[in-house]
Short mmCIF file of C-alpha atoms in Angstrom, two decimals:
data_model
loop_
_atom_site.label_atom_id
_atom_site.label_comp_id
_atom_site.label_asym_id
_atom_site.label_seq_id
_atom_site.Cartn_x
_atom_site.Cartn_y
_atom_site.Cartn_z
CA MET A 11 11.44 31.59 33.12
CA CYS A 12 8.74 30.03 35.51
CA ARG A 13 6.51 33.02 35.51
CA LEU A 14 6.66 33.44 31.71
CA LEU A 15 5.69 29.80 31.71
CA PHE A 16 2.77 30.12 34.15
CA THR A 17 1.54 33.17 32.31
CA GLN A 18 1.73 32.21 28.70
CA SER A 19 0.47 28.59 29.48
CA ASN A 20 -2.80 29.67 31.20
CA ILE A 21 -3.49 32.34 28.41
CA PHE A 22 -3.18 30.04 25.43
CA LEU A 23 -3.72 26.40 26.37
CA PRO A 24 -6.17 25.58 29.02
CA PHE A 25 -9.10 27.70 27.27
CA ASN A 26 -8.49 25.85 24.20
CA SER A 27 -8.22 22.75 25.34
CA GLY A 28 -11.37 21.50 23.14
CA CYS A 29 -11.03 23.78 20.22
CA PRO A 30 -9.38 21.96 17.32
CA ASN A 31 -12.22 22.87 15.30
CA ASN A 32 -13.29 26.11 16.61
CA CYS A 33 -9.79 28.00 17.20
CA SER A 34 -9.36 30.73 14.76
CA ALA A 35 -6.74 31.22 12.24
CA ASN A 36 -5.14 33.77 14.43
CA ASN A 37 -5.28 31.81 17.51
CA LYS A 38 -3.21 29.22 15.73
CA SER A 39 -0.63 31.78 14.45
CA VAL A 40 -0.25 32.89 17.86
CA SER A 41 0.27 29.44 19.50
CA SER A 42 2.94 29.01 16.88
CA GLN A 43 4.58 32.16 17.69
CA PHE A 44 4.54 30.88 21.41
CA LEU A 45 6.01 27.78 20.60
CA GLN A 46 8.95 29.32 18.77
CA SER A 47 9.49 32.01 21.32
CA LEU A 48 10.00 29.05 23.79
CA GLU A 49 12.42 27.47 21.76
CA ASN A 50 14.43 30.81 21.77
CA ILE A 51 14.16 30.93 25.34
CA THR A 52 15.20 27.32 26.19
CA ARG A 53 18.46 28.04 24.29
CA ARG A 54 19.41 30.85 26.32
CA LEU A 55 18.79 29.10 29.68
CA ILE A 56 21.73 28.75 31.93
CA ASN A 57 23.27 25.48 32.21
CA SER A 58 21.77 24.10 35.52
CA SER A 59 18.94 22.21 36.40
CA ALA A 60 15.21 23.36 36.43
CA ASP A 61 11.94 21.52 37.02
CA ILE A 62 9.06 23.38 36.50
CA ASN A 63 5.37 21.97 36.57
CA THR A 64 2.28 24.28 35.48
CA SER A 65 -1.23 23.01 34.97
CA SER A 66 -0.29 22.97 30.87
CA VAL A 67 3.22 22.68 30.70
CA LEU A 68 5.91 20.24 32.15
CA LEU A 69 9.72 21.68 32.04
CA LYS A 70 12.66 19.65 32.93
CA LYS A 71 16.17 20.37 32.38
CA THR A 72 18.90 17.95 33.54
CA ALA A 73 22.35 17.20 32.76
CA PHE A 74 23.73 14.00 31.09
CA ASN A 75 26.87 12.65 29.81
CA ASN A 76 27.14 9.70 26.87
CA THR A 77 23.26 8.65 26.87
CA PHE A 78 19.90 9.66 28.34
CA ASN A 79 16.74 7.77 28.89
CA ALA A 80 13.90 9.58 30.74
CA SER A 81 9.87 9.51 30.71
CA PHE A 82 7.90 12.69 31.17
CA ASP A 83 4.62 13.46 32.27
CA SER A 84 3.77 9.74 31.57
CA SER A 85 3.09 10.89 28.17
CA VAL A 86 6.38 10.66 26.22
CA GLU A 87 9.58 8.69 26.64
CA ILE A 88 12.87 10.29 25.34
CA LYS A 89 15.90 8.30 24.65
CA ILE A 90 19.40 9.54 23.49
CA PRO A 91 21.63 6.33 22.63
CA GLU A 92 24.70 8.40 21.85
CA ALA A 93 26.17 11.79 22.39
CA TYR A 94 29.77 13.51 22.53
CA GLY A 95 31.27 16.36 24.35
CA GLY A 96 31.18 15.56 27.96
CA GLU A 97 28.40 16.53 30.05
CA LYS A 98 25.59 18.11 28.37
CA PHE A 99 22.04 19.53 29.35
CA ILE A 100 18.93 18.69 28.03
CA THR A 101 15.75 20.79 28.26
CA VAL A 102 12.35 19.18 27.61
CA ILE A 103 8.78 20.65 27.57
CA THR A 104 5.71 18.61 27.36
CA PHE A 105 2.37 20.64 26.76
CA LYS A 106 -0.73 19.15 28.06
CA SER A 107 -2.80 21.07 25.74
CA MET A 108 -0.84 22.29 22.70
CA ASP A 109 -2.17 19.31 20.49
CA ASN A 110 -5.39 21.03 20.67
CA VAL A 111 -4.23 24.52 19.84
CA LEU A 112 -1.63 23.91 17.02
CA PRO A 113 -3.05 23.36 13.40
CA ALA A 114 -2.90 19.71 12.35
CA ARG A 115 -1.63 20.80 8.62
CA ASP A 116 1.28 18.94 7.12
CA GLN A 117 3.79 20.07 4.74
CA THR A 118 1.32 19.47 1.94
CA ASN A 119 -1.16 21.69 3.63
CA SER A 120 -3.41 18.64 4.21
CA THR A 121 -5.54 18.64 7.68
CA LEU A 122 -7.03 15.34 7.21
CA GLU A 123 -5.04 14.00 10.29
CA VAL A 124 -5.19 14.91 13.66
CA ILE A 125 -2.09 15.47 16.34
CA ASN A 126 -2.33 12.27 18.39
CA GLY A 127 0.05 12.77 21.03
CA ARG A 128 1.52 15.23 23.27
CA VAL A 129 3.47 18.33 21.65
CA VAL A 130 7.14 17.81 23.16
CA LEU A 131 9.83 20.43 22.90
CA VAL A 132 13.56 19.01 23.01
CA GLN A 133 16.67 21.26 23.20
CA SER A 134 20.16 20.36 24.06
CA SER A 135 23.44 22.24 24.91
CA GLY A 136 25.44 19.35 22.93
CA SER A 137 25.36 18.11 19.43
CA ILE A 138 22.93 15.28 19.23
CA LYS A 139 22.38 13.45 15.89
CA ASN A 140 19.76 10.81 16.95
CA ILE A 141 16.78 11.00 19.35
CA SER A 142 14.11 8.35 19.83
CA LEU A 143 10.65 9.45 21.00
CA THR A 144 7.98 7.27 22.49
CA PHE A 145 4.39 8.93 22.49
CA ASN A 146 1.40 7.66 24.20
CA THR A 147 -1.39 7.90 21.72
CA ILE A 148 -4.10 10.26 22.97
CA ASN A 149 -6.94 8.08 20.74
CA ASN A 150 -5.96 4.47 20.56
CA ASN A 151 -8.30 3.76 17.66
CA LEU A 152 -6.44 5.99 15.03
CA GLU A 153 -3.76 4.68 12.68
CA ASP A 154 -1.33 5.63 10.16
CA PRO A 155 1.17 7.44 12.44
CA GLN A 156 3.35 10.02 11.05
CA CYS A 157 6.56 11.23 12.87
CA VAL A 158 6.64 15.05 12.66
CA PHE A 159 8.08 18.23 13.83
CA TRP A 160 6.95 21.88 13.87
CA ASN A 161 8.60 23.50 10.91
CA PHE A 162 8.12 27.42 11.69
CA SER A 163 8.98 28.25 7.88
CA LEU A 164 6.35 26.39 6.11
CA PHE A 165 3.53 28.83 4.65
CA THR A 166 5.14 32.08 4.58
CA GLY A 167 6.05 31.75 8.53
CA LEU A 168 2.84 30.31 9.63
CA GLY A 169 4.17 27.21 10.26
CA GLY A 170 3.11 23.25 9.82
CA TRP A 171 4.11 20.00 10.61
CA ASP A 172 6.86 18.22 8.53
CA ASP A 173 8.44 14.71 8.56
CA GLY A 174 11.69 15.64 7.41
CA GLY A 175 14.44 13.94 9.46
CA CYS A 176 11.82 11.60 11.15
CA GLU A 177 11.16 8.24 10.79
CA LEU A 178 8.56 5.73 12.19
CA VAL A 179 10.12 2.81 14.09
CA SER A 180 7.18 1.00 15.43
CA LYS A 181 3.38 1.38 16.74
CA THR A 182 1.57 -0.53 19.32
CA ASN A 183 -2.11 -0.16 20.40
CA GLU A 184 -0.85 2.64 22.85
CA THR A 185 2.34 3.99 21.74
CA VAL A 186 4.16 5.31 18.75
CA THR A 187 8.12 5.40 18.53
CA CYS A 188 9.81 7.73 16.13
CA THR A 189 13.33 8.51 15.73
CA CYS A 190 14.49 12.09 14.61
CA ASP A 191 18.26 13.32 13.69
CA HIS A 192 17.48 16.99 15.06
CA LEU A 193 16.00 18.76 18.01
CA THR A 194 12.70 20.87 18.08
CA SER A 195 9.28 20.44 18.76
CA PHE A 196 7.74 17.03 18.10
CA SER A 197 4.49 15.04 17.83
CA ILE A 198 2.53 12.44 15.85
CA LEU A 199 -0.34 13.01 13.23
CA MET A 200 -2.48 10.09 12.88
CA SER A 201 -5.78 9.16 10.47
CA PRO A 202 -8.82 9.78 12.00
CA ASN A 203 -10.49 7.49 9.57
CA SER A 204 -8.56 4.33 9.31
CA PRO A 205 -9.26 1.98 6.33
CA ASP A 206 -8.15 -0.93 8.59
CA ASP A 207 -11.69 -1.65 10.10
CA PRO A 208 -13.27 -4.79 10.69
CA VAL A 209 -15.65 -5.00 7.81
CA LEU A 210 -12.69 -4.28 5.45
CA LYS A 211 -10.82 -7.11 7.08
CA TYR A 212 -14.01 -9.48 6.52
CA ILE A 213 -14.41 -8.29 3.22
CA THR A 214 -10.49 -8.99 2.32
CA TYR A 215 -9.97 -12.43 3.83
CA VAL A 216 -13.30 -13.94 2.93
CA GLY A 217 -12.62 -12.55 -0.90
CA VAL A 218 -9.22 -14.09 -0.79
CA GLY A 219 -10.49 -17.24 0.45
CA ILE A 220 -12.96 -17.27 -2.44
CA SER A 221 -10.36 -16.37 -4.92
CA ILE A 222 -7.98 -18.98 -3.60
CA GLY A 223 -10.55 -21.87 -3.71
CA SER A 224 -11.53 -20.87 -7.28
CA LEU A 225 -7.77 -20.89 -8.38
CA VAL A 226 -7.30 -24.23 -7.07
CA ILE A 227 -10.42 -25.50 -9.07
CA CYS A 228 -9.48 -23.77 -12.15
CA LEU A 229 -6.01 -25.64 -11.90
CA ILE A 230 -7.69 -29.01 -11.34
CA ILE A 231 -9.78 -28.64 -14.10
CA GLU A 232 -6.69 -27.34 -16.67
CA ALA A 233 -4.65 -30.66 -15.36
CA VAL A 234 -7.73 -33.10 -16.05
CA ILE A 235 -8.20 -31.70 -19.54
CA TRP A 236 -4.56 -30.96 -20.39
CA ARG A 237 -4.01 -33.54 -22.86
CA LYS A 238 -7.13 -33.04 -24.69
CA ILE A 239 -6.19 -29.01 -25.60
CA ARG A 240 -2.55 -29.91 -26.85
CA ARG A 241 -3.95 -30.42 -30.24
CA ASN A 242 -4.52 -27.13 -31.47
CA ASN A 243 -1.50 -24.67 -30.84
CA THR A 244 -3.50 -21.66 -30.28
CA SER A 245 -5.76 -23.45 -27.87
CA TYR A 246 -2.63 -24.91 -26.16
CA LEU A 247 -1.36 -21.47 -25.62
CA ARG A 248 -4.41 -19.86 -24.46
CA HIS A 249 -4.39 -22.48 -21.50
CA VAL A 250 -0.76 -22.12 -20.86
CA SER A 251 -1.47 -18.30 -20.50
CA ILE A 252 -4.47 -19.15 -18.14
CA VAL A 253 -2.75 -21.79 -16.01
CA ASN A 254 0.15 -19.20 -15.54
CA ILE A 255 -2.18 -16.27 -14.57
CA ALA A 256 -3.92 -18.78 -12.31
CA VAL A 257 -0.60 -19.83 -10.45
CA SER A 258 0.48 -16.47 -10.24
CA LEU A 259 -2.58 -15.10 -8.52
CA LEU A 260 -2.77 -18.11 -6.40
CA ILE A 261 0.78 -17.51 -4.95
CA ALA A 262 0.21 -13.96 -4.68
CA ASP A 263 -2.66 -14.36 -2.41
CA ILE A 264 -0.87 -17.02 -0.38
CA TRP A 265 1.84 -14.53 0.41
CA PHE A 266 -0.71 -11.98 0.86
CA ILE A 267 -2.11 -14.17 3.83
CA VAL A 268 1.38 -14.71 5.07
CA GLY A 269 2.17 -10.96 5.02
CA ALA A 270 -1.05 -10.28 6.96
CA ALA A 271 -0.02 -13.05 9.53
CA ILE A 272 3.39 -11.39 10.17
CA SER A 273 2.20 -7.66 10.36
CA ASP A 274 -0.56 -8.57 12.47
CA GLY A 275 1.60 -7.94 15.53
CA LYS A 276 2.56 -4.97 17.60
CA GLU A 277 5.73 -4.77 15.37
CA LYS A 278 6.26 -6.46 12.16
CA PRO A 279 9.92 -8.24 11.32
CA LEU A 280 11.63 -6.00 8.50
CA PRO A 281 13.35 -8.98 6.84
CA ALA A 282 10.42 -11.21 6.72
CA CYS A 283 8.18 -8.39 5.64
CA THR A 284 10.56 -7.43 2.92
CA ALA A 285 10.68 -10.95 1.35
CA VAL A 286 6.95 -11.11 1.36
CA THR A 287 6.53 -7.98 -0.43
CA PHE A 288 9.05 -8.97 -3.08
CA PHE A 289 7.13 -11.98 -3.80
CA ILE A 290 3.73 -10.37 -3.85
CA HIS A 291 5.04 -7.76 -6.07
CA PHE A 292 6.62 -10.28 -8.41
CA PHE A 293 3.66 -12.67 -8.85
CA TYR A 294 1.10 -9.60 -9.03
CA LEU A 295 3.39 -8.50 -11.81
CA ALA A 296 3.22 -12.00 -13.23
CA LEU A 297 -0.19 -11.99 -13.49
CA PHE A 298 -0.45 -8.53 -15.42
CA PHE A 299 2.40 -9.57 -17.82
CA TRP A 300 0.60 -13.28 -18.46
CA MET A 301 -2.30 -11.05 -19.42
CA LEU A 302 -0.37 -9.03 -22.04
CA ALA A 303 1.07 -12.31 -23.15
CA SER A 304 -2.53 -13.54 -24.08
CA GLY A 305 -3.37 -10.32 -25.59
CA LEU A 306 -0.12 -10.31 -27.95
CA LEU A 307 -1.01 -14.02 -28.60
CA LEU A 308 -4.54 -13.08 -29.64
CA LEU A 309 -3.16 -10.25 -31.83
CA TYR A 310 -0.41 -12.59 -33.50
CA ARG A 311 -2.92 -15.16 -34.33
CA THR A 312 -5.44 -12.88 -35.70
CA VAL A 313 -3.12 -10.58 -37.56
CA SER A 314 -1.45 -13.53 -39.29
CA VAL A 315 -4.52 -15.25 -40.64
CA PHE A 316 -3.32 -18.64 -39.41
CA ASP A 317 -0.43 -18.80 -41.29
CA VAL A 318 2.60 -20.53 -40.44
CA GLY A 319 4.66 -18.18 -38.47
CA LEU A 320 6.38 -18.71 -35.07
CA SER A 321 6.63 -22.19 -33.62
CA LYS A 322 4.98 -23.20 -30.57
CA LYS A 323 8.30 -23.38 -28.90
CA SER A 324 9.21 -20.00 -29.72
CA MET A 325 5.75 -18.60 -28.66
CA LEU A 326 6.51 -20.41 -25.30
CA ALA A 327 9.78 -18.84 -24.95
CA ILE A 328 8.50 -15.66 -25.61
CA GLY A 329 5.47 -16.05 -23.01
CA PHE A 330 7.63 -17.18 -20.24
CA SER A 331 10.07 -14.54 -21.01
CA LEU A 332 7.38 -12.04 -20.92
CA GLY A 333 5.34 -13.50 -18.16
CA TYR A 334 8.40 -13.92 -15.68
CA GLY A 335 11.35 -12.20 -16.91
CA ALA A 336 9.98 -8.74 -16.92
CA PRO A 337 8.45 -8.75 -13.58
CA LEU A 338 11.45 -10.13 -12.11
CA ILE A 339 13.55 -7.44 -13.86
CA ILE A 340 11.18 -4.65 -12.47
CA VAL A 341 11.21 -6.35 -8.98
CA ILE A 342 14.70 -6.46 -8.49
CA ILE A 343 15.41 -2.81 -9.91
CA THR A 344 12.58 -1.39 -7.45
CA ILE A 345 14.33 -3.45 -4.32
CA SER A 346 17.68 -2.39 -5.32
CA VAL A 347 16.88 1.33 -5.40
CA THR A 348 14.70 1.50 -2.39
CA ALA A 349 15.72 -1.28 0.29
CA HIS A 350 18.98 0.68 1.30
CA LYS A 351 16.95 3.56 2.15
CA LEU A 352 14.46 1.68 4.34
CA THR A 353 11.89 2.96 1.73
CA TYR A 354 10.77 -0.31 0.08
CA ILE A 355 7.81 -1.26 2.29
CA ARG A 356 5.50 0.85 3.86
CA GLN A 357 6.13 1.72 7.56
CA ASP A 358 2.79 1.02 9.05
CA GLY A 359 -0.10 -1.59 8.11
CA GLY A 360 0.75 -4.74 5.84
CA CYS A 361 3.50 -5.61 4.00
CA TRP A 362 3.21 -3.92 0.70
CA LEU A 363 5.17 -1.58 -1.58
CA ASP A 364 5.90 2.37 0.16
CA TRP A 365 4.03 5.15 -1.19
CA ASP A 366 4.66 7.94 1.09
CA LYS A 367 8.60 8.11 1.00
CA SER A 368 9.75 6.41 -2.17
CA LYS A 369 6.46 5.88 -4.37
CA ALA A 370 7.81 2.20 -4.76
CA LEU A 371 4.20 1.36 -5.25
CA LEU A 372 4.47 2.99 -8.78
CA ALA A 373 6.52 0.07 -9.70
CA PHE A 374 3.50 -1.85 -9.85
CA VAL A 375 0.81 0.39 -10.65
CA ILE A 376 2.44 1.82 -14.05
CA PRO A 377 3.16 -1.44 -15.41
CA ALA A 378 -0.17 -3.09 -14.43
CA LEU A 379 -2.26 -0.02 -15.80
CA MET A 380 -0.19 0.24 -18.93
CA ILE A 381 -0.72 -3.50 -19.66
CA VAL A 382 -4.58 -2.89 -19.30
CA LEU A 383 -4.47 0.01 -21.54
CA ILE A 384 -2.35 -1.97 -24.24
CA ASN A 385 -4.97 -5.13 -23.87
CA LEU A 386 -7.65 -2.77 -24.38
CA ILE A 387 -6.15 -1.41 -27.49
CA ILE A 388 -5.50 -5.26 -28.84
CA LEU A 389 -9.11 -6.14 -28.27
CA LEU A 390 -10.32 -2.98 -30.61
CA VAL A 391 -7.78 -4.12 -33.12
CA VAL A 392 -8.78 -8.02 -33.25
CA LEU A 393 -12.55 -6.99 -33.11
CA TYR A 394 -12.23 -5.00 -36.27
CA LYS A 395 -9.96 -7.75 -37.87
CA MET A 396 -12.48 -10.38 -37.05
CA LEU A 397 -15.66 -8.32 -38.17
CA ARG A 398 -13.84 -7.89 -41.33
CA ARG A 399 -12.87 -11.51 -41.91
CA ARG A 400 -16.15 -12.90 -40.93
CA ALA A 401 -17.73 -12.45 -44.46
CA VAL A 402 -14.42 -13.29 -46.22
CA VAL A 403 -12.49 -16.11 -44.47
CA ASP A 404 -14.88 -19.14 -44.40
CA THR A 405 -12.01 -21.80 -44.41
CA ALA A 406 -10.52 -20.84 -41.23
CA GLN A 407 -10.34 -23.82 -38.83
CA ALA A 408 -13.01 -23.81 -36.57
CA ALA A 409 -10.84 -25.07 -33.18
CA GLU A 410 -8.50 -22.16 -34.26
CA ARG A 411 -11.50 -19.68 -34.31
CA HIS A 412 -13.00 -20.74 -31.20
CA ALA A 413 -9.72 -20.59 -29.28
CA LEU A 414 -9.19 -16.85 -30.64
CA VAL A 415 -13.20 -16.24 -29.68
CA VAL A 416 -12.51 -17.45 -26.08
CA ILE A 417 -9.05 -15.32 -25.92
CA ALA A 418 -11.06 -12.40 -26.84
CA ARG A 419 -14.06 -12.79 -24.42
CA THR A 420 -11.57 -13.71 -21.34
CA LEU A 421 -9.55 -10.48 -22.25
CA ALA A 422 -12.73 -8.33 -22.72
CA VAL A 423 -13.83 -9.11 -19.30
CA LEU A 424 -10.85 -9.70 -17.20
CA THR A 425 -8.95 -6.58 -18.77
CA PRO A 426 -11.48 -3.94 -17.50
CA LEU A 427 -12.04 -5.97 -14.32
CA PHE A 428 -8.18 -5.59 -13.45
CA GLY A 429 -8.13 -2.11 -14.57
CA LEU A 430 -11.11 -1.08 -12.48
CA THR A 431 -9.50 -2.86 -9.43
CA TRP A 432 -6.23 -1.30 -9.55
CA GLY A 433 -7.74 2.06 -10.54
CA LEU A 434 -9.63 1.87 -7.30
CA GLY A 435 -6.12 0.71 -5.93
CA VAL A 436 -4.73 4.06 -6.99
CA GLY A 437 -7.83 5.97 -5.42
CA THR A 438 -7.30 4.48 -2.30
CA MET A 439 -3.68 6.35 -2.60
CA ALA A 440 -5.55 9.62 -3.79
CA VAL A 441 -7.95 9.53 -1.18
CA PRO A 442 -6.63 7.26 1.64
CA TYR A 443 -9.29 7.88 4.31
CA ASN A 444 -12.38 7.20 1.85
CA ARG A 445 -13.95 3.95 3.37
CA GLY A 446 -16.11 3.23 0.24
CA THR A 447 -12.87 3.35 -2.00
CA HIS A 448 -10.68 1.00 0.22
CA ILE A 449 -13.91 -1.44 0.75
CA SER A 450 -14.81 -1.48 -3.51
CA PHE A 451 -10.97 -2.06 -4.01
CA ALA A 452 -10.88 -4.83 -1.51
CA PHE A 453 -13.87 -6.44 -3.23
CA PHE A 454 -12.67 -6.49 -6.49
CA ASN A 455 -9.15 -7.24 -5.89
CA SER A 456 -10.02 -10.27 -3.71
CA LEU A 457 -12.45 -11.85 -6.16
CA GLN A 458 -10.12 -11.85 -9.22
CA GLY A 459 -9.70 -15.60 -8.89
CA PHE A 460 -13.30 -16.32 -8.93
CA PHE A 461 -13.34 -14.31 -12.35
CA ILE A 462 -10.41 -16.09 -13.95
CA LEU A 463 -12.23 -19.18 -12.84
CA VAL A 464 -15.58 -18.31 -14.78
CA PHE A 465 -14.44 -16.51 -17.51
CA GLY A 466 -10.99 -18.15 -18.30
CA THR A 467 -12.07 -21.58 -17.94
CA LEU A 468 -15.80 -22.58 -17.13
CA LEU A 469 -17.40 -20.45 -19.86
CA ASP A 470 -15.47 -22.45 -22.62
CA LYS A 471 -17.89 -25.05 -24.17
CA LYS A 472 -14.77 -27.26 -25.06
CA VAL A 473 -13.69 -27.26 -21.50
CA ARG A 474 -17.30 -28.18 -19.94
CA MET A 475 -17.33 -30.98 -22.58
CA SER A 476 -14.08 -32.45 -21.64
CA THR A 477 -14.87 -32.19 -17.87
CA SER A 478 -18.12 -34.01 -18.33
CA LYS A 479 -16.42 -36.85 -19.92
CA CYS A 480 -14.09 -36.87 -17.26
CA ASN A 481 -16.89 -37.05 -14.49
CA LEU A 482 -15.84 -33.53 -12.69
CA HIS A 483 -19.30 -32.63 -11.68
CA GLY A 484 -18.44 -33.72 -8.14
CA ILE A 485 -15.71 -31.00 -8.05
CA PHE A 486 -17.75 -28.29 -9.41
CA TYR A 487 -21.46 -28.10 -10.26
CA LEU A 488 -21.27 -26.76 -13.84
CA TYR A 489 -24.70 -27.35 -15.34
CA TRP A 490 -25.77 -23.69 -14.77
CA ILE A 491 -22.78 -22.50 -17.07
CA ASP A 492 -25.02 -23.31 -19.85
CA ASN A 493 -27.42 -20.37 -19.08
CA VAL A 494 -24.99 -18.02 -18.29
CA ASN A 495 -22.90 -18.87 -21.36
CA MET A 496 -25.79 -17.92 -23.49
CA LEU A 497 -25.26 -14.27 -22.33
CA PHE A 498 -21.82 -14.27 -23.87
#
């Protein structure tokens, strides 16, 4: 066995120590066959201790009873918390250069990641259902770790990395800890182009700060003019929608900051991160459903030709049921289906819905993009109705018409903006290592509050007139809005 390891490791490993991009497909296929041969051989070793150390391979075979904990080659630590059946033997082989020879393709045949830990082969004579592996990372600048094992059956026998039965436990600056429910050859895959860079963080935090400040100003203005907008039902309901849109985004932004704070350490606390994700998901959905409520109000008041219909209380009840009731149902269903499987939140990065395992993020993306589509259809219908009535209906109340125009203009700007923002959000999932997509998404996502302030409040002439009478110039400098308003 010693001669085999010495001979084979010198043939396959040292000469390829720098060949991740230069190894031929044949070399990579042979390395997979070599690894499988070693797995087969270790299963047939006699039950006695062994210690073999070559320039490229370290083999240790040792006996243990109920638990096992050891470090190998200063590159991987293995723990077995519980095992049954009396004395057993465990065989561990660590490869110093196999990470440069085996291809980094995963079960989807993607080669975007790189192997960022030693390849380690683990076999045991007993039955083991849980093993913990802590890898020292080769490159500490990489992110997005995946715990994987080499699956020899993938791609018609060529083999590939598979994450089945393995879970990420924690990640620090220098180590990644995984748990797996079977024994074979393990390692970790990580992203060479992490979107979590300083520029992205700077854009996100500055943008969120601007968003929060804008939303606070928006709510202050709405509070000051609240009594004056109650005279007209449509105007009143429009401002109710804007206030709830602003409140929802403001609370979501605050929870985002809380989530960033608790996930910035070495290991994010699962209960706290789950709670943060729940509230971020709920209030982001509430933002979109209140946008839908605004669109339905616009459609109803346009189609009804200002006739007497639903009362103010009825429309408020519908608005709050839609704005907060629907998001609550979606969020509760999402966490109920995924939380017990530990697939509600993402395993790495900040506190947000999981994508890799359960696709829980779709519980936000699908409703949000559907609302964007519905509002765009509503805008087309309303525009058609308004153009037809312009020449026919001259007796419509001026205040009512003004409120409808403001709602239409607000939706016409915010709906495409939110659609673009979360379209880019889908893009970050489709091309997770495209830095430009991540930066664009962070920019548009974090500045949504500013656009709500400008297009939902400040571009309304009646709002500006009311704020002028209330001497709010000291809160926000509004004189330039008159020039901006000429463009709309």
